[in-house]
Tab-separated table of C-alpha atoms in Angstrom:
chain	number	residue	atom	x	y	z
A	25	UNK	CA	58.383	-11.089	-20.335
A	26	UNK	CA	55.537	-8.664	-20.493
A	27	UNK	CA	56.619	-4.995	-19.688
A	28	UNK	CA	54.564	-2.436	-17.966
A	29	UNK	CA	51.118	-2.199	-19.477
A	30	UNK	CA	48.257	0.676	-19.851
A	31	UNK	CA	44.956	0.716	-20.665
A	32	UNK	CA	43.176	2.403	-22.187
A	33	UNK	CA	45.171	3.403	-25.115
A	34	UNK	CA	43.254	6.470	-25.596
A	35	UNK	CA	40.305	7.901	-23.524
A	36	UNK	CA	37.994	11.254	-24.069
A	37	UNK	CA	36.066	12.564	-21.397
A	38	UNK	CA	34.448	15.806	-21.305
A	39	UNK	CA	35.199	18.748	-18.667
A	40	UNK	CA	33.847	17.659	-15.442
A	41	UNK	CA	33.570	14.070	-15.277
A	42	UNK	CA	35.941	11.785	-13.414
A	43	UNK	CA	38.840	8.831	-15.216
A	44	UNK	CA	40.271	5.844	-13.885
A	45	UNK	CA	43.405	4.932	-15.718
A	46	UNK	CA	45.189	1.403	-15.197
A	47	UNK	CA	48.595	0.089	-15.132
A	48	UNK	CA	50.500	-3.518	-14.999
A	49	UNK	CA	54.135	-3.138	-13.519
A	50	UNK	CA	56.847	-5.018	-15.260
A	51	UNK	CA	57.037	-8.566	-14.069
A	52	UNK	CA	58.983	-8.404	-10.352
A	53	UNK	CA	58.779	-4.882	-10.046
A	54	UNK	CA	56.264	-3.852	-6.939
A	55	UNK	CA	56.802	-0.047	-7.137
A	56	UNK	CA	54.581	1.687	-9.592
A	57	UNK	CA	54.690	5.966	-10.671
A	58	UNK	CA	52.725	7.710	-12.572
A	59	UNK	CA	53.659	10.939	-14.594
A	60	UNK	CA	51.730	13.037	-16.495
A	61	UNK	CA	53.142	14.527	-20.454
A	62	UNK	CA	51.312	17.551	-21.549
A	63	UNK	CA	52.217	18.062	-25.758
A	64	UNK	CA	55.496	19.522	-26.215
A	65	UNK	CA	56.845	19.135	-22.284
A	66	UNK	CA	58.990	16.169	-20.466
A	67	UNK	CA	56.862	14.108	-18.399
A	68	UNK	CA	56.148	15.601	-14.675
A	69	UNK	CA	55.817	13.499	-11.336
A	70	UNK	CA	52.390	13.228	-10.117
A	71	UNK	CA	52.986	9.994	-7.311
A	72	UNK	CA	54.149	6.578	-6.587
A	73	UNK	CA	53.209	3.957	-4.669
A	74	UNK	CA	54.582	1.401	-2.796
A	75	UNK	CA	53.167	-1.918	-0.545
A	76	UNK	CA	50.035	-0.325	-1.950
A	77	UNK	CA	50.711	3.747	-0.046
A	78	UNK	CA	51.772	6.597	-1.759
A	79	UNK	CA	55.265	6.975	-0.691
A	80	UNK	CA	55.671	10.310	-2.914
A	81	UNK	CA	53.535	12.907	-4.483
A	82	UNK	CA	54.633	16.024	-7.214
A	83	UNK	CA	52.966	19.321	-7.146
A	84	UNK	CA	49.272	17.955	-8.232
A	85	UNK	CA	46.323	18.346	-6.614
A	86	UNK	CA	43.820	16.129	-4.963
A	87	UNK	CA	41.693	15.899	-7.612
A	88	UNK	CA	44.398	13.486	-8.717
A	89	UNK	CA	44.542	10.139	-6.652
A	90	UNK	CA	45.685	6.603	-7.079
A	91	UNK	CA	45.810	3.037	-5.772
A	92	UNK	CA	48.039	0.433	-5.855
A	93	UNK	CA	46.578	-3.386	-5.426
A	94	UNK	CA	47.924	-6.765	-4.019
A	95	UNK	CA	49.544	-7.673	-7.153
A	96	UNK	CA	51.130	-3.957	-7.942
A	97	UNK	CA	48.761	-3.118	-10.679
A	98	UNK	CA	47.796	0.126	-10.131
A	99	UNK	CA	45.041	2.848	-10.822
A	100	UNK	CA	45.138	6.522	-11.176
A	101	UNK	CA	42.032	8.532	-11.052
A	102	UNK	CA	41.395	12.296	-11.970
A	103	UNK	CA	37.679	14.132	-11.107
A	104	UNK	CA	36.652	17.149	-12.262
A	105	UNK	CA	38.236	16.652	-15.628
A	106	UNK	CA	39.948	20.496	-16.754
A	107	UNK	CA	40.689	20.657	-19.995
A	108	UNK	CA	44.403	21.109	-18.685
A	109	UNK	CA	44.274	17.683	-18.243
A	110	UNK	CA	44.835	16.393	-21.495
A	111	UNK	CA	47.768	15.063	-21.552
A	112	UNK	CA	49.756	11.589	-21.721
A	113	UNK	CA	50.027	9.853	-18.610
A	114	UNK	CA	52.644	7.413	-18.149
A	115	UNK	CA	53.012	4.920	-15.786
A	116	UNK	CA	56.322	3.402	-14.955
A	117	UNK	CA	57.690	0.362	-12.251
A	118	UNK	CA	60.713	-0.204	-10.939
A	119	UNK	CA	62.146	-2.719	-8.187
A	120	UNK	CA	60.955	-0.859	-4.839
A	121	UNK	CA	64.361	-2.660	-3.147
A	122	UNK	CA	67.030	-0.594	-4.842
A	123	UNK	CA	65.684	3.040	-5.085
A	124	UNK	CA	67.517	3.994	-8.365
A	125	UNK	CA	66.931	1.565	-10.278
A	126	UNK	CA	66.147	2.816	-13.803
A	127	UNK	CA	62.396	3.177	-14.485
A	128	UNK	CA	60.680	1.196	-16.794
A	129	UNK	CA	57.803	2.962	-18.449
A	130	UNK	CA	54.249	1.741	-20.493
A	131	UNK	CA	53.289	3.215	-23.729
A	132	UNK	CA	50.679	5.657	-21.903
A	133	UNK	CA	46.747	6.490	-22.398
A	134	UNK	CA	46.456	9.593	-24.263
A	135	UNK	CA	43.532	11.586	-22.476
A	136	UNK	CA	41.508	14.306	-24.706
A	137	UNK	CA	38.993	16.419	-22.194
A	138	UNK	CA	36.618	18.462	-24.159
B	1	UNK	CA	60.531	26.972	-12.208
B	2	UNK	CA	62.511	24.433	-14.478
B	3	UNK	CA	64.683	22.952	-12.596
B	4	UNK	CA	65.828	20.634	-15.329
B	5	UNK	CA	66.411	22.294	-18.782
B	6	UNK	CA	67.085	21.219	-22.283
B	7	UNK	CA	67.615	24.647	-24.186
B	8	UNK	CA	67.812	22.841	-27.957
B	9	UNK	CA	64.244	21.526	-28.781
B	10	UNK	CA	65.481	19.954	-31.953
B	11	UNK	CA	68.914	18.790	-33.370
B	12	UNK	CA	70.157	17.181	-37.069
B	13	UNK	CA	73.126	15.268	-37.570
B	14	UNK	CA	74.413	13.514	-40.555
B	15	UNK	CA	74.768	9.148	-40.194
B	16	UNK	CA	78.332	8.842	-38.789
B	17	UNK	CA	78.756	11.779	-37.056
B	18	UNK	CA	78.683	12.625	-33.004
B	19	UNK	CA	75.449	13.861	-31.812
B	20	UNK	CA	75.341	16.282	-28.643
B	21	UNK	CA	72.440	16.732	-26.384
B	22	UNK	CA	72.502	19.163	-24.148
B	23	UNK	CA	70.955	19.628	-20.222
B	24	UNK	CA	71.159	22.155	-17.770
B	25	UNK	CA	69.497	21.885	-13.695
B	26	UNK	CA	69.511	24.663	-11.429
B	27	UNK	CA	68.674	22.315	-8.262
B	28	UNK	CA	72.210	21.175	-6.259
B	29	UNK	CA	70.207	18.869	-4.625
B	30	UNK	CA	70.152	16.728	-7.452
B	31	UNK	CA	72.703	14.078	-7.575
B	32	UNK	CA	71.565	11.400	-10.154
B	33	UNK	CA	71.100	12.215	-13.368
B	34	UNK	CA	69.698	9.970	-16.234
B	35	UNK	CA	68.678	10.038	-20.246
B	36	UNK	CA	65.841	8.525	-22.057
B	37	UNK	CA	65.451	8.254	-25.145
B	38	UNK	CA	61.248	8.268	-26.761
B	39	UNK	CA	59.770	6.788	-30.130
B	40	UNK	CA	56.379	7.965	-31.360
B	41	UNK	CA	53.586	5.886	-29.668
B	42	UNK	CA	56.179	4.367	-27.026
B	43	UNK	CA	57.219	5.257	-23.470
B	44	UNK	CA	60.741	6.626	-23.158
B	45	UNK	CA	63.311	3.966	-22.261
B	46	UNK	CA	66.039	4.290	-19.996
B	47	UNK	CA	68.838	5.122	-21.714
B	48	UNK	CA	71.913	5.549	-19.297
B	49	UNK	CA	72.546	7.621	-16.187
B	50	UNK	CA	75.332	8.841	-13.939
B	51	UNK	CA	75.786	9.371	-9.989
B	52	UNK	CA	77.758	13.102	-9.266
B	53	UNK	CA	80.667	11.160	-7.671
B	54	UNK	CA	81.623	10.432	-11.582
B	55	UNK	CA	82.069	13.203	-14.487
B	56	UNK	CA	81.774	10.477	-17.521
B	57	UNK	CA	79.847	6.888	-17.704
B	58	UNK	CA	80.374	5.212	-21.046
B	59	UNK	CA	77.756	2.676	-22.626
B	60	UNK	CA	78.871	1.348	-26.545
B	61	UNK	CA	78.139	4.270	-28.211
B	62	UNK	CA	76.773	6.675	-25.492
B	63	UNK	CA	78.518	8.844	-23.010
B	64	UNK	CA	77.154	10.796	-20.579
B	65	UNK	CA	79.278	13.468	-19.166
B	66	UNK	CA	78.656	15.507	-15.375
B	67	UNK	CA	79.584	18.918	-15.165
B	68	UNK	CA	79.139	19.413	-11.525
B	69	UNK	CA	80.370	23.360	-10.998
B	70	UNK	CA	78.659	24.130	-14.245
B	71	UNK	CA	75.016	22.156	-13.585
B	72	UNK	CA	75.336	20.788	-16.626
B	73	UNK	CA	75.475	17.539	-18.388
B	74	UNK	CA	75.750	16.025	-21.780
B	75	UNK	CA	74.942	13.083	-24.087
B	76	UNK	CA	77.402	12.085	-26.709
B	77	UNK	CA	76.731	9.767	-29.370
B	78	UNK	CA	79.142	8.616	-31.501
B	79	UNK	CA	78.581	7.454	-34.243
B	80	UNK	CA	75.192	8.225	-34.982
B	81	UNK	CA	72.805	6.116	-36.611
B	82	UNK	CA	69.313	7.012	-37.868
B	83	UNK	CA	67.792	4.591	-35.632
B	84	UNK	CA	68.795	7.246	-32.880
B	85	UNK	CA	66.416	9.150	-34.106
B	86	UNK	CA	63.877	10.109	-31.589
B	87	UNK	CA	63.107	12.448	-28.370
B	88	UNK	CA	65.603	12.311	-25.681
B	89	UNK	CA	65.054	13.426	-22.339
B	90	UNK	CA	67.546	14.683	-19.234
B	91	UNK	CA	66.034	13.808	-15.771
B	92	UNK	CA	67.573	14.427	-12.557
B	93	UNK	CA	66.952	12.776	-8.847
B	94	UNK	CA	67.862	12.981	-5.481
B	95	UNK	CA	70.180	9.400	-4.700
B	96	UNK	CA	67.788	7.291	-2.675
B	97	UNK	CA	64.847	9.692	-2.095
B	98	UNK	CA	62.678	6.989	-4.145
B	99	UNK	CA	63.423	7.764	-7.668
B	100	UNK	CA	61.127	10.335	-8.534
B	101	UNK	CA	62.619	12.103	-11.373
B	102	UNK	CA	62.262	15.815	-12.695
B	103	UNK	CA	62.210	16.171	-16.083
B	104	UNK	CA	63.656	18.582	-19.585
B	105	UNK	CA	61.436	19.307	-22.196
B	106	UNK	CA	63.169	17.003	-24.758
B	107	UNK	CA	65.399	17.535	-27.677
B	108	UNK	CA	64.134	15.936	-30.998
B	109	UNK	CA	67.379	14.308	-32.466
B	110	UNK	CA	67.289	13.628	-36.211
B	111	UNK	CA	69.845	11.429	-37.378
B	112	UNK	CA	70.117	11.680	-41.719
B	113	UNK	CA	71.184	9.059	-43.825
């Protein structure tokens, strides 16, 4: 049973440009989140989505924005690249039925802006 | 503002002994509180978690304890092993307001043979 799955591993962009990270929930799980772990912090909210909306968003701006398809894989994308936006981003599923259910999370892309 | 706080970055025990990790919130709003624990290279893992009705949950080795009046709570693990070794993390969460969770900083946990 495959768990939830990133790609890429690692990415380097330079200031400016835009990213479009991906994400594969757990097998039966049809809510995805994405968080974001700068070096030396725990891992802050940036959204989730749910029957492909954003049902909740953290304290990021719009230059951050996601997707969720038909089959709950999901998509976050960043533009204008700072170089505060290196970081880890994590995405994690759960089962959108029970709210609390613990969240499962992927190994993360590690993104490097220059 | 942090509203969730782990004050000890790092912690060493000796193989066999209790390890306590602390956490501290500020919001009373939160009412479900969780721990996971991180390897290098992996995504943290869900650990174990507690509503506020309770004070204690127990899971084999790990307890999680709810200080309500005091906003704070605390992982026990007893005994320690040096696979426990690794990052934990305190989050918090409002009960069924969709499981987004705030997060500590993380304490490093070092477990010595």
């Amino acid at each position: 049973d495959a768990g939830v799955t990133q790609s890429p591993t690692h990415l380097i962009k330079t200031r400016g440009q835009q990213v479009t990270l991906r994400c594969s929930p757990k097998s039966g799980h049809d809510t995805v989140s994405w968080y974001q772990q700068a070096l030396g912090q725990g891992p802050q909210f940036i959204f989730q989505y749910y029957e492909e909306e954003e049902r909740q968003r953290g304290n990021f701006p719009d230059r951050f924005s996601g997707h969720q398809f038909p089959n709950y894989s999901s998509e976050l994308n960043v533009n204008a690249l700072l170089l505060g936006d290196s970081a880890l981003y994590l995405c994690a599923s759960s089962g959108g039925s029970s709210y609390n259910s613990p969240l499962h999370f992927g190994n993360g892309t590690r993104l490097t802006v220059t | 503002d942090q509203q969730v706080k782990q004050n000890s970055p790092s912690l060493s025990v000796q193989e066999g002994r209790i390890s306590i990790l602390n956490c501290d919130y500020t919001n009373s709003m939160f009412d479900y509180f969780l721990w996971y624990k991180k390897y290098p290279a992996e995504g943290p893992t869900f650990l174990i978690s507690i509503s506020s009705i309770k004070d204690k949950n127990e899971d084999g080795r790990f307890t999680v304890f709810l200080n309500k009046s005091a906003k704070h709570l605390s992982l026990h693990i007893v005994p320690s092993q040096p696979g426990d070794s690794a990052v934990y993390f305190c989050a918090a969460s409002v009960y069924n307001a969709g499981n987004m969770l705030t997060f500590g900083g993380g304490t490093r946990l070092m477990v010595k043979p």
